[in-house]
Coordinates of C-alpha atoms and ligand atoms in Angstrom, one line a residue:
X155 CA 75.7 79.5 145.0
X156 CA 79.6 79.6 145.5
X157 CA 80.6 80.8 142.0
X158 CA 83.4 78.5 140.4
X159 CA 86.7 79.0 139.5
X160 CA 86.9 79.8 136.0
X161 CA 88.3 77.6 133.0
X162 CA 91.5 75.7 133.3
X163 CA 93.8 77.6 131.6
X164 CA 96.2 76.3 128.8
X165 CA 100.0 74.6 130.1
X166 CA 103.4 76.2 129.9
X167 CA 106.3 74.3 130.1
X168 CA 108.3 74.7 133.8
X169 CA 110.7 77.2 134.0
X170 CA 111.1 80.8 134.3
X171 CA 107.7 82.0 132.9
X172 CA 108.1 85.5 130.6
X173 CA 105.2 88.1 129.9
X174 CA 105.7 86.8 126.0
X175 CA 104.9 83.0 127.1
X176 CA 101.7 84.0 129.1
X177 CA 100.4 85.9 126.5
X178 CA 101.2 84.1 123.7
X179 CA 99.7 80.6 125.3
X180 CA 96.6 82.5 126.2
X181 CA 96.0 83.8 123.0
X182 CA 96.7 80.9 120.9
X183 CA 94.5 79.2 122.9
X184 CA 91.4 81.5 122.3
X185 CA 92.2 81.4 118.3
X186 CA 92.6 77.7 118.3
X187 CA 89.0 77.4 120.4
X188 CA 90.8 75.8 123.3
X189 CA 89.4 78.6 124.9
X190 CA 85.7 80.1 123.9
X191 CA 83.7 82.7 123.9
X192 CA 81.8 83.4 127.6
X193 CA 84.0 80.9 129.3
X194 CA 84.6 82.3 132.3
X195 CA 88.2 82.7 133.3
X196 CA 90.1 82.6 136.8
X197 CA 90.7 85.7 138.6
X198 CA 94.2 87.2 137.6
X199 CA 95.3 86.0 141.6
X200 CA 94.1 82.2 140.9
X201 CA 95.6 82.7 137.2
X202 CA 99.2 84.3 139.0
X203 CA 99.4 81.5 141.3
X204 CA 99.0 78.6 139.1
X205 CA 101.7 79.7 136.6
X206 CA 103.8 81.1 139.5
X207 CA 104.0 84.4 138.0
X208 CA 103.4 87.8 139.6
X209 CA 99.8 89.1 140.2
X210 CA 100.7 92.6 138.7
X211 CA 101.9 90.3 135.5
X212 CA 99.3 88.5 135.3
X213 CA 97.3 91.6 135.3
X214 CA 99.2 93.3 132.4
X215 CA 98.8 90.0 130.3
X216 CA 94.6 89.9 131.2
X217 CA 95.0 94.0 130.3
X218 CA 96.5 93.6 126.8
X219 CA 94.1 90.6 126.0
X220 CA 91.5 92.8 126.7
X221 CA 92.7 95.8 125.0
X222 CA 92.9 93.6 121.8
X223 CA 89.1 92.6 122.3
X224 CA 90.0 88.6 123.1
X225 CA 88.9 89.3 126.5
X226 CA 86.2 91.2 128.3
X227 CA 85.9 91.9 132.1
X228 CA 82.6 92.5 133.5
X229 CA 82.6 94.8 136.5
X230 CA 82.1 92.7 139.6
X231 CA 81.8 88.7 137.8
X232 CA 85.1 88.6 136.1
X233 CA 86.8 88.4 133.3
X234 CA 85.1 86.5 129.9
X235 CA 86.5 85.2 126.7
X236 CA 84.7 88.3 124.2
X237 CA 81.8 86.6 122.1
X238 CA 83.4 88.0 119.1
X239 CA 86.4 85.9 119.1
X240 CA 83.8 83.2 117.9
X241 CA 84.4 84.7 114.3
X242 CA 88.8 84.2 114.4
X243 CA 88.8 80.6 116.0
X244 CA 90.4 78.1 113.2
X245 CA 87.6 75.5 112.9
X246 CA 89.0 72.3 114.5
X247 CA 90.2 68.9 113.9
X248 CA 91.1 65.8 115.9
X249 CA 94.7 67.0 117.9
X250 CA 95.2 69.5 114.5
X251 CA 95.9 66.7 112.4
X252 CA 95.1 66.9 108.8
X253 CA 93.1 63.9 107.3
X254 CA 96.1 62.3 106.3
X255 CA 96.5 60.9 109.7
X256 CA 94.1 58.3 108.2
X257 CA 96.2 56.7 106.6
X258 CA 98.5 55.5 110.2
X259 CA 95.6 52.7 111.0
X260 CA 95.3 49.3 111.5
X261 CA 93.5 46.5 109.0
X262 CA 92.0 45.1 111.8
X263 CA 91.3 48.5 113.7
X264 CA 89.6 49.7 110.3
X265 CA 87.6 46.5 109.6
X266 CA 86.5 47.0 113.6
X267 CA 85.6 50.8 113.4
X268 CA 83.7 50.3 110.2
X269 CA 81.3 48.5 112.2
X270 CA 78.9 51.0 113.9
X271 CA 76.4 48.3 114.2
X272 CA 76.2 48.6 118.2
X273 CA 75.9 52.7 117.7
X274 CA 72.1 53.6 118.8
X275 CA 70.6 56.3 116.7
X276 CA 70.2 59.3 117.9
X277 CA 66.6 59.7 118.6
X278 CA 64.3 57.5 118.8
X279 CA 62.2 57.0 115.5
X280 CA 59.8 54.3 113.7
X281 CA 61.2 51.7 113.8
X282 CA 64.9 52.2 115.3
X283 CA 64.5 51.8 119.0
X284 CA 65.3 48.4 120.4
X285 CA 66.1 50.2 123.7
X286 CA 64.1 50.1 126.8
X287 CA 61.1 52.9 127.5
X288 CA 61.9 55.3 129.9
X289 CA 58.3 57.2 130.4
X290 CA 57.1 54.6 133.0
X291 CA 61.0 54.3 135.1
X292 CA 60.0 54.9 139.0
X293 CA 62.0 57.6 138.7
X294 CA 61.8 58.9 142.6
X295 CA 62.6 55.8 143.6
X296 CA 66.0 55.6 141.7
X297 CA 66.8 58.9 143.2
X298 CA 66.5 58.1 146.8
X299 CA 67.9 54.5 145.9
X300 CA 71.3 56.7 144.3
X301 CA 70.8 58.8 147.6
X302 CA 70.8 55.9 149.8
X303 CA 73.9 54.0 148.0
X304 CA 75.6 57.5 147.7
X305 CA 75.3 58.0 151.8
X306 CA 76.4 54.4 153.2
X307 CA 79.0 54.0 150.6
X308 CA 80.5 57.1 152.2
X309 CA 83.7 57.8 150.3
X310 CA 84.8 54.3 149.2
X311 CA 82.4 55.6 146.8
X312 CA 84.7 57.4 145.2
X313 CA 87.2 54.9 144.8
X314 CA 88.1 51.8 143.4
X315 CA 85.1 49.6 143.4
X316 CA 85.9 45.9 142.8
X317 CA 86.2 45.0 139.5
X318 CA 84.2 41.5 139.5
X319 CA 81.2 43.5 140.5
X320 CA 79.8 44.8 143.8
X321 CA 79.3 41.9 146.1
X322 CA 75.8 43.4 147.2
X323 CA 74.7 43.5 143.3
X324 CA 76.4 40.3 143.0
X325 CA 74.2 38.5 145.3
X326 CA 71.0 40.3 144.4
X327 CA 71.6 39.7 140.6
X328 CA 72.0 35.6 142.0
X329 CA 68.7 35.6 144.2
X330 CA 67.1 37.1 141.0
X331 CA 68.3 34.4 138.8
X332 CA 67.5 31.9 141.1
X333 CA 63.4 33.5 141.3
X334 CA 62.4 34.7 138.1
X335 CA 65.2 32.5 136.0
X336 CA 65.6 29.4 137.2
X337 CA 69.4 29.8 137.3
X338 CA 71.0 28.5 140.4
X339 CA 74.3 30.1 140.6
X340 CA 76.3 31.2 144.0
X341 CA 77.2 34.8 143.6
X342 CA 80.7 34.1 143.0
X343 CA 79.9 33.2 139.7
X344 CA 78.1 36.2 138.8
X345 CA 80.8 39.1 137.7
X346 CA 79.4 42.5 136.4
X347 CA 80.1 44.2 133.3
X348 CA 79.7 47.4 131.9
X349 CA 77.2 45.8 129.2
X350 CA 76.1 42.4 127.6
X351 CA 78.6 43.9 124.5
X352 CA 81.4 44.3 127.2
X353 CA 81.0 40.7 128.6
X354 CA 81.3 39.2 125.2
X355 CA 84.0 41.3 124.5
X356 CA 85.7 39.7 127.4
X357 CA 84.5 36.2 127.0
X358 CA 85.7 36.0 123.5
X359 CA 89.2 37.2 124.6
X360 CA 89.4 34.5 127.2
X361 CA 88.1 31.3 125.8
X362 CA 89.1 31.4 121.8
X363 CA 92.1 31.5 120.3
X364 CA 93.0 32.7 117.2
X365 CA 91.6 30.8 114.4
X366 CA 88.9 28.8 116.4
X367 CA 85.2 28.7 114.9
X368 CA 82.6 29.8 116.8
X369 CA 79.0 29.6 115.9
X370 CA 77.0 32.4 115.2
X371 CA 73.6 32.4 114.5
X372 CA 72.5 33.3 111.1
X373 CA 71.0 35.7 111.4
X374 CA 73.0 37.1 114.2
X375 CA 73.5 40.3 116.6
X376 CA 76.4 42.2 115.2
X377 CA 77.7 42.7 118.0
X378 CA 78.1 39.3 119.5
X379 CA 80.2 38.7 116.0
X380 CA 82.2 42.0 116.5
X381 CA 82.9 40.5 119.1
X382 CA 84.2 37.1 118.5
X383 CA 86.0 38.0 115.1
X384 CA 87.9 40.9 116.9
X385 CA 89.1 38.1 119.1
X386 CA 90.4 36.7 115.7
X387 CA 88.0 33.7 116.0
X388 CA 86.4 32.1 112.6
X389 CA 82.5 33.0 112.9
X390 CA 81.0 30.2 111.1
X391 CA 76.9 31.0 110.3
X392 CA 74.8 28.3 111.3
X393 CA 71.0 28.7 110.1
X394 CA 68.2 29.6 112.2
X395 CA 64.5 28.7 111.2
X396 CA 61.2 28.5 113.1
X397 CA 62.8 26.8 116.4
X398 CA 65.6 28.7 116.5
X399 CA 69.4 27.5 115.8
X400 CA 69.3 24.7 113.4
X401 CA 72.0 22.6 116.0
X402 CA 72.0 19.9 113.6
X403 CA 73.4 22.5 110.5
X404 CA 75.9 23.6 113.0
X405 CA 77.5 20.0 114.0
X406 CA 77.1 19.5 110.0
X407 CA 79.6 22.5 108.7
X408 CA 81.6 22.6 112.1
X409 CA 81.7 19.8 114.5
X410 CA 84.9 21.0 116.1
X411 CA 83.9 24.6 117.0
X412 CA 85.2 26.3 120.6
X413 CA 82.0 27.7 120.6
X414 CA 78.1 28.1 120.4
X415 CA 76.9 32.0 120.3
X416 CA 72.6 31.8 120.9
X417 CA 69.7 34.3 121.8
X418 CA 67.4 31.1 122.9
X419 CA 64.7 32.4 124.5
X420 CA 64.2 35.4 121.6
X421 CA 66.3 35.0 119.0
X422 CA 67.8 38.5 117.5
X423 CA 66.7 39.2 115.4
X424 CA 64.0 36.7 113.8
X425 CA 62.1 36.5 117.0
X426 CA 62.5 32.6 117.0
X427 CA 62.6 30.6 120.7
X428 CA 64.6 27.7 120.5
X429 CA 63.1 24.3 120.8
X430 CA 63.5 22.4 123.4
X431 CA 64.6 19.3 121.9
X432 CA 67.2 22.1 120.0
X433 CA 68.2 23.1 123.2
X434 CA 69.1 19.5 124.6
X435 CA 71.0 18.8 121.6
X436 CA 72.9 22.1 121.6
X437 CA 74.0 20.9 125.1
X438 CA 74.8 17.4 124.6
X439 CA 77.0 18.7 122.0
X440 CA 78.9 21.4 123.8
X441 CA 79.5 18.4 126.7
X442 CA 81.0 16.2 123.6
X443 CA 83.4 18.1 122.2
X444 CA 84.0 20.3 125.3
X445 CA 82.4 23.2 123.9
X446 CA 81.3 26.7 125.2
X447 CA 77.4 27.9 124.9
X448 CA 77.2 31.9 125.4
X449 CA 73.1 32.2 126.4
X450 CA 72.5 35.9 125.5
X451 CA 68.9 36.5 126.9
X452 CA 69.5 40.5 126.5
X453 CA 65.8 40.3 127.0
X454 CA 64.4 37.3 128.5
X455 CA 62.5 39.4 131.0
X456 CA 59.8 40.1 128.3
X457 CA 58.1 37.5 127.6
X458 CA 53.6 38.4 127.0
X459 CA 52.3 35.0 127.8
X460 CA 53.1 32.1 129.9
X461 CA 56.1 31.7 131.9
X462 CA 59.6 32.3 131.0
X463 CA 61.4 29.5 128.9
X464 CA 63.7 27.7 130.7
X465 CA 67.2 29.0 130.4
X466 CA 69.6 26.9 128.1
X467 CA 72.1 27.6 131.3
X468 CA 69.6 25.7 134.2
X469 CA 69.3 22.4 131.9
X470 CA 73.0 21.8 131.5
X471 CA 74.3 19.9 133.8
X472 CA 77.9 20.0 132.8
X473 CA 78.8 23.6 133.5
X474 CA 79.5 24.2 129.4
X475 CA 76.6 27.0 129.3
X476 CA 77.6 30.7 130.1
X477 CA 74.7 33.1 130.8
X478 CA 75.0 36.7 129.8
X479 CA 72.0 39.4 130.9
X480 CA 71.7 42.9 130.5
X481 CA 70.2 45.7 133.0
X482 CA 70.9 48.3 130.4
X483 CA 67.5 46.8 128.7
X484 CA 65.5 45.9 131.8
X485 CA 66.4 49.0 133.1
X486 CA 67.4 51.9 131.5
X487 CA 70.3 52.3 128.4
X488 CA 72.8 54.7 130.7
X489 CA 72.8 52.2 133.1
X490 CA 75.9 50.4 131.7
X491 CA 75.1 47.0 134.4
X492 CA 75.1 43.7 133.0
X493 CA 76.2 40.8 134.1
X494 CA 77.9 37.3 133.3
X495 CA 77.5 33.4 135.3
X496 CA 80.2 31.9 134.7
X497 CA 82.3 29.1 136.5
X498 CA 83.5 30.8 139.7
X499 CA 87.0 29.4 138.4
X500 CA 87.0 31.6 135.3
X501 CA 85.6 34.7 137.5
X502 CA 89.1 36.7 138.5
X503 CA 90.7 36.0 135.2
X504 CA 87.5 38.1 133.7
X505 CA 87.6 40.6 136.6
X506 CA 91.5 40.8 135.3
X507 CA 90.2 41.4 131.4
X508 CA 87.9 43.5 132.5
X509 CA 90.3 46.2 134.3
X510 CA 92.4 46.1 131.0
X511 CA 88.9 47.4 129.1
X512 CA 87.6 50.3 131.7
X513 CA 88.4 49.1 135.4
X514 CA 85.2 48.6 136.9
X515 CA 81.3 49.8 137.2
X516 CA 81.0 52.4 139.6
X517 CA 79.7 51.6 143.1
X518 CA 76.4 53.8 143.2
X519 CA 74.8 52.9 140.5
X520 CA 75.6 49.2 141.3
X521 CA 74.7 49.4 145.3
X522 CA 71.1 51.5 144.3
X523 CA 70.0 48.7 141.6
X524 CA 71.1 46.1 144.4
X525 CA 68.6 48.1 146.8
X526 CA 66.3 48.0 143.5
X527 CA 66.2 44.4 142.8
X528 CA 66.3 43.4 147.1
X529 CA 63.5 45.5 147.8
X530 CA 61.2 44.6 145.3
X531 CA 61.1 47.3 142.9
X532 CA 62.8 45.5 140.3
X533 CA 60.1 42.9 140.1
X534 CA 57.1 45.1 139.8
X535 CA 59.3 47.5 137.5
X536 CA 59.7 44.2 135.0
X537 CA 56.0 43.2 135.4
X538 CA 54.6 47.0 134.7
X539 CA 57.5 46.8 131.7
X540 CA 55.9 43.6 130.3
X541 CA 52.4 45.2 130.1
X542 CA 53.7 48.3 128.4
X543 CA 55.9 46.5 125.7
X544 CA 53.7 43.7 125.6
X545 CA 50.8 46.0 124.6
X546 CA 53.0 48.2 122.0
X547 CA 53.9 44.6 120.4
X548 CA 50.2 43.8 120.4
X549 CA 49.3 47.1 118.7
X550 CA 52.1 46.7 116.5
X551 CA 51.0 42.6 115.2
X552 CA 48.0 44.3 114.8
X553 CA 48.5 47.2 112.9
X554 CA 50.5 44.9 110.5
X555 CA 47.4 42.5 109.7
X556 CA 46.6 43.9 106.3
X557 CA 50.1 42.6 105.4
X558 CA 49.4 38.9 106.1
X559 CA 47.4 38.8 103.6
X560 CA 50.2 39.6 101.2
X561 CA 52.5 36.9 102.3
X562 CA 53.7 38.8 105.5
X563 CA 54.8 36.8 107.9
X564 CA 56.3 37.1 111.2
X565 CA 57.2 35.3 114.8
X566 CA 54.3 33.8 116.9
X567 CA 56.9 33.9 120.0
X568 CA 55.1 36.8 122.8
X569 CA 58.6 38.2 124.0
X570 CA 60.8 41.3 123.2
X571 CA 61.0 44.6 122.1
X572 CA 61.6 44.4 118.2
X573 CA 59.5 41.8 115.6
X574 CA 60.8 41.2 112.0
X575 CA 58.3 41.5 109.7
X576 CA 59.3 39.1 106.4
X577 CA 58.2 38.1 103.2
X578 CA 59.9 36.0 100.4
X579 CA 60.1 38.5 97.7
X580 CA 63.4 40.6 98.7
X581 CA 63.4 43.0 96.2
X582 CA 59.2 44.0 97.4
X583 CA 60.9 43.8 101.0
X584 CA 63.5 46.4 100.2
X585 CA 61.1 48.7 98.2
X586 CA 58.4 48.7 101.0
X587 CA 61.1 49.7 103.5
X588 CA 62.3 52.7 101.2
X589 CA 58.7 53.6 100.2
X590 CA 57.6 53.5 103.9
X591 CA 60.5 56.5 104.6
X592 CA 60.8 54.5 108.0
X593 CA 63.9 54.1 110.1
X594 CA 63.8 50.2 109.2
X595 CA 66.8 47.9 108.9
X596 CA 66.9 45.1 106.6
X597 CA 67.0 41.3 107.6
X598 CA 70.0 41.0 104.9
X599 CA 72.2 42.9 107.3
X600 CA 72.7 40.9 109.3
X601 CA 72.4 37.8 107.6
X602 CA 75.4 36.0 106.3
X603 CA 74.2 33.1 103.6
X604 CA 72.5 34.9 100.9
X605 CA 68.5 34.1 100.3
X606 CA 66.1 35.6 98.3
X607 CA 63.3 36.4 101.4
X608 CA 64.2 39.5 103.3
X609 CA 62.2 41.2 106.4
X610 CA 61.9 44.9 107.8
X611 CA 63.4 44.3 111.9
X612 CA 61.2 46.6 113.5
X613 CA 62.4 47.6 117.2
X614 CA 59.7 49.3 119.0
X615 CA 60.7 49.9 122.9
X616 CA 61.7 53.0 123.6
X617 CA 58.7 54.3 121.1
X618 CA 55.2 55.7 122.1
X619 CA 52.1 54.1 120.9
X620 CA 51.4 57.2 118.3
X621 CA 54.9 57.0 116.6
X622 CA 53.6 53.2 116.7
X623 CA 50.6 53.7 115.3
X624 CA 52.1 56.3 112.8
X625 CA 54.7 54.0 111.6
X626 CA 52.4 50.9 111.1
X627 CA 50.0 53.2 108.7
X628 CA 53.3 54.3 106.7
X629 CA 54.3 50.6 106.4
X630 CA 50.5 49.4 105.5
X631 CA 50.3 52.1 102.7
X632 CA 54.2 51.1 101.6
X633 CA 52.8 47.9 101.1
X634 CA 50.0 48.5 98.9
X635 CA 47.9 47.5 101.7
X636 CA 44.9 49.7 103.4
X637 CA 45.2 50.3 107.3
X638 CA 42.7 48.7 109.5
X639 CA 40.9 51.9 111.2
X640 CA 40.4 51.2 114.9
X641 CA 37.5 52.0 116.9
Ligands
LIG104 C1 71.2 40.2 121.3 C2 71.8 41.3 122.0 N1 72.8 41.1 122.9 C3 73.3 42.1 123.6 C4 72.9 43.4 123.5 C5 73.6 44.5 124.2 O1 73.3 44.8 125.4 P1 74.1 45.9 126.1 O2 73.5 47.2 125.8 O3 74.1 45.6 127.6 O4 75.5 45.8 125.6 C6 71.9 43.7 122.6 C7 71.4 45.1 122.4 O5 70.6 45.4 121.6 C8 71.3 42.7 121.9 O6 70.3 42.9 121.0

């Protein structure tokens, strides 16, 4: 293999460049841990020529560096920052600033980073992993798909890609829709994002105004509110019960709002799918007052029995329903694809937002999950996904049995990747989670009107039946409860 380069070495400002600057700037950068130890550095010809200094300089400066034990130079592979240096590097901190650079922030950029709600943890434990199961990806597949994409793409791969999507996963996203949703779009309504979170990032910047009210389920996904109240939009809660949004409670406290944020077919996180009838008054109002819907179904692909519900944005008929989906759950978390339908009218002044945030997706990944979905694998990857989470949320409901009997309660609808176990007694709640030493979150957080019941939202994905299994027994025994033994 053709050995690289070495390290980039540190700056110096143009000019006529002295022995004192070279070594000085190298050696500050070792102390301050710019540079560390066994990074490999260029040869002293590369070195000579990027500063524009003399080779036999450059050697004198390597020379004393090594003298002093900063360096070392291995016969034959190079020259090496020593190991020992490890032990005089100044520990760092963000651009050598002390702490007190705190205090420079903004109210709003405070209020916004003291929200780690959307952070994942970092492994996957019972019960903090909402995100998808990687142990059954086709794997190969993907590979030769990247291959594939990476080889027709040529080198327009490694440029701009267009920033309302690729039109390839554009159209494959809207044949999909059409299939397995119900959605009839064209796909010059469909613009790709970066993630569901991105898109309603972006939709919040572009149809509220500061001040508006939005409705936010309550309940509600943290992020979706992150999202609208960084827009500087009012969230107002609206209550959710057994059929999901109480519409009715909404058009009660704000009759007026901009906006209608809902997780219909599984709502996040009680589990809830909302009504019909709900969802053809929901619409009715959004066509009366001129009103926005944003559909989130982040995971409407797993649903355990009978068909899919019908999506809130196929029964409107008066184009006030915006449908957001995610591949980063259907698919795999790195995969940073979602995408939006929107009017085709509001489509460029998204693509617009959307450069402001990060540019654009990257074509490969987009052109190989275009190849996914067209050829098939997409559809066989969801239906092998819906046995595997539909069989961990079985062996979950029944590992928690023992705690109906206790008042336990939780949501009859067969979909997702998470199910929120409640009860009425908040205070038992809260002690069961800490008793159970279980990576649980509480209902309350992210609840907004206060009420005495509480749950335990259990996300199970990304875990294996055993950390499953595991888990339940914890929670059974945390309960006062005995564990059903299988056979
Ligand atoms: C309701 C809901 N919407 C959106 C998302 C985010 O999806 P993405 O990872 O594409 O931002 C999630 C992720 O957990 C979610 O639960």
């Amino acid at each position: 293999m053709k050995q690289s380069r070495g390290v980039l070495l540190p700056p110096l400002d143009a000019g006529r460049v002295r022995r004192a600057d070279l070594y000085g700037a190298l050696r500050t950068a070792v102390l301050d841990g710019v540079l560390a130890p066994a990074d490999r550095l260029p040869s002293t010809r590369c070195a000579a020529a990027d500063y524009g200094v003399s080779r036999g300089l450059m050697e004198e400066v390597f020379a004393q560096l090594t003298e002093e034990g900063l360096f070392v130079r291995a016969v034959g592979r190079g020259t090496f920052i020593a190991s020992e240096v490890a032990a005089l590097q100044k520990p760092a901190h963000a651009n050598g600033r002390p702490a007190s650079s705190m205090r420079g922030l903004s109210r709003r950029g405070l209020a916004a980073a003291a929200n780690a709600a959307c952070r994942e943890p970092d492994r996957p434990r019972a019960f903090n992993a909402g995100t998808a199961d990687t142990s059954e990806f086709p794997w190969k597949i993907w590979c030769r798909l990247q291959l594939r994409a990476t080889r027709e793409l040529g080198r327009e791969a490694l440029s701009f890609a267009d920033p309302r999507g690729l039109p390839e996963l554009r159209a494959a996203i809207a044949r999909y829709l059409a299939q397995f949703r119900g959605i009839r779009c064209t796909p010059g309504q469909v613009i790709v994002f970066s993630s569901a979170q991105q898109a309603l990032n972006a939709l919040a910047l572009l149809l509220l105004q500061r001040g508006d009210t939005v409705w936010i389920e309550d309940p509600c996904y943290l992020g979706a509110r992150a999202a609208f109240e960084l827009s500087g939009a009012a969230a107002v809660p609206v209550a959710v019960d057994d059929e999901g949004l109480v519409v009715e409670a909404g058009i009660r406290r704000a009759p007026r709002a901009r906006l209608a944020y809902v997780t219909p077919s599984n709502q996040y996180p009680t589990g809830a799918a909302l009504s019909l009838e709900r969802r053809i008054r929901l619409l009715r109002w959004a066509a009366r007052h001129d009103a926005w819907i944003v559909e989130d179904d982040y995971d409407g692909e797993f649903r355990y029995a009978g068909q899919p519900l019908a999506s809130l944005y196929s029964l409107d008929v008066r184009l006030r329903a915006i449908y957001l989906g995610t591949l980063n759950k259907s698919m795999f978390a790195s995969l940073r694809l979602a995408y939006a339908v929107v009017p085709e009218e509001l489509v460029e002044l998204l693509a617009n937002i959307r450069t402001q945030m990060d540019g654009f997706s990257p074509a490969v990944p987009q052109m190989a999950m275009a190849k996914f979905m067209e050829e098939g694998y997409f559809a066989s990857h969801l239906r092998r996904m819906r046995a595997v989470y539909g069989a961990k949320r079985k062996a979950l409901i029944d590992g928690l049995a023992p705690l109906a009997a206790r008042g336990w309660n939780w949501s009859a609808n067969p979909a997702g990747m998470h199910l929120l176990a409640r009860h009425p007694d908040g205070g038992y709640v809260r002690k069961v989670g800490q008793a159970s030493a279980l990576d649980v979150t509480l209902l309350g957080r992210y609840r907004v009107a206060k009420a005495r019941q509480d749950g335990l939202f259990l996300r199970f994905g990304a875990l294996d039946p055993e950390s499953i299994e595991a888990g339940v027994q914890k929670l059974v025994r945390a309960a006062g409860c005995t564990a059903v033994t299988r056979l």
